[in-house]
Amino acid sequence: MLRIVLIIIAAGYAATGAVALAAPETFYHFTPGVPLTGPFNTHFLRDVGLALMVSGAALGWGAVSGAQNLMIAGAGWPTAHAVYHLLIWIDRGCAPDGVALFDFAAVIAPAAIAMGIALVSPPGPYEGSAARV
């Protein structure tokens, strides 16, 4: 069941990344809070798209294969991104507005869930001490 949750989150990351990569202007204008971060920047948004796609691929591959190290790696960037969003929310005075709610639902909660599942998952068959030789 937990692997299915990871696969769903991974698919969400990959899909979001694909939109940011393929249609950065659409992503910029229709993602709540993004226009508040500064002017439109195609290069930056495509970089974010690539990071999300790689995170989704690693998280999904880890979930399917049972490789804990891939799960943790795939959840790493989204978790760092979520921490940054938490800091922004705190800096904004913890306002319970639409941007904060979107950030919680689309950025913070999925990353926390993904990293939590990754950390409690048992290591895969090739991740034991013998694999480190």
Coordinates of C-alpha atoms in Angstrom, one line a residue, residues 53-103:
M53 CA 10.9 14.8 -13.4
V54 CA 14.2 13.2 -12.1
S55 CA 12.8 13.2 -8.5
G56 CA 9.6 11.5 -9.8
A57 CA 11.6 8.9 -11.8
A58 CA 13.9 8.0 -8.9
L59 CA 11.0 7.9 -6.3
G60 CA 8.9 5.8 -8.7
W61 CA 11.7 3.5 -9.6
G62 CA 12.6 3.1 -5.9
A63 CA 9.0 2.3 -5.1
V64 CA 8.6 -0.3 -7.8
S65 CA 12.0 -2.0 -7.2
G66 CA 12.0 -1.7 -3.4
A67 CA 15.3 0.2 -3.4
Q68 CA 15.2 2.4 -0.3
N69 CA 18.2 4.5 -1.5
L70 CA 16.3 5.5 -4.6
M71 CA 13.2 6.4 -2.6
I72 CA 15.2 8.6 -0.4
A73 CA 17.1 10.2 -3.3
G74 CA 13.8 10.8 -5.2
A75 CA 12.2 12.4 -2.2
G76 CA 15.3 14.5 -1.4
W77 CA 14.8 17.5 -3.7
P78 CA 11.1 17.7 -3.1
T79 CA 11.7 17.6 0.7
A80 CA 14.3 20.4 0.5
H81 CA 11.8 22.4 -1.6
A82 CA 9.1 21.8 1.0
V83 CA 11.3 23.1 3.8
Y84 CA 12.0 26.2 1.8
H85 CA 8.3 26.7 1.3
L86 CA 7.7 26.3 5.0
L87 CA 10.3 29.0 5.6
I88 CA 8.6 31.3 3.1
W89 CA 5.3 30.7 4.8
I90 CA 6.8 31.5 8.2
D91 CA 8.4 34.7 6.7
R92 CA 4.9 35.7 5.4
G93 CA 3.6 35.5 9.0
C94 CA 1.9 32.1 8.7
A95 CA -1.0 33.5 6.8
P96 CA -3.6 30.8 6.2
D97 CA -4.4 32.0 2.6
G98 CA -4.9 30.2 -0.7
V99 CA -1.2 30.2 -1.5
A100 CA -0.3 28.6 1.9
L101 CA -3.0 26.0 1.5
F102 CA -1.9 25.1 -2.0
D103 CA 1.7 24.9 -0.8

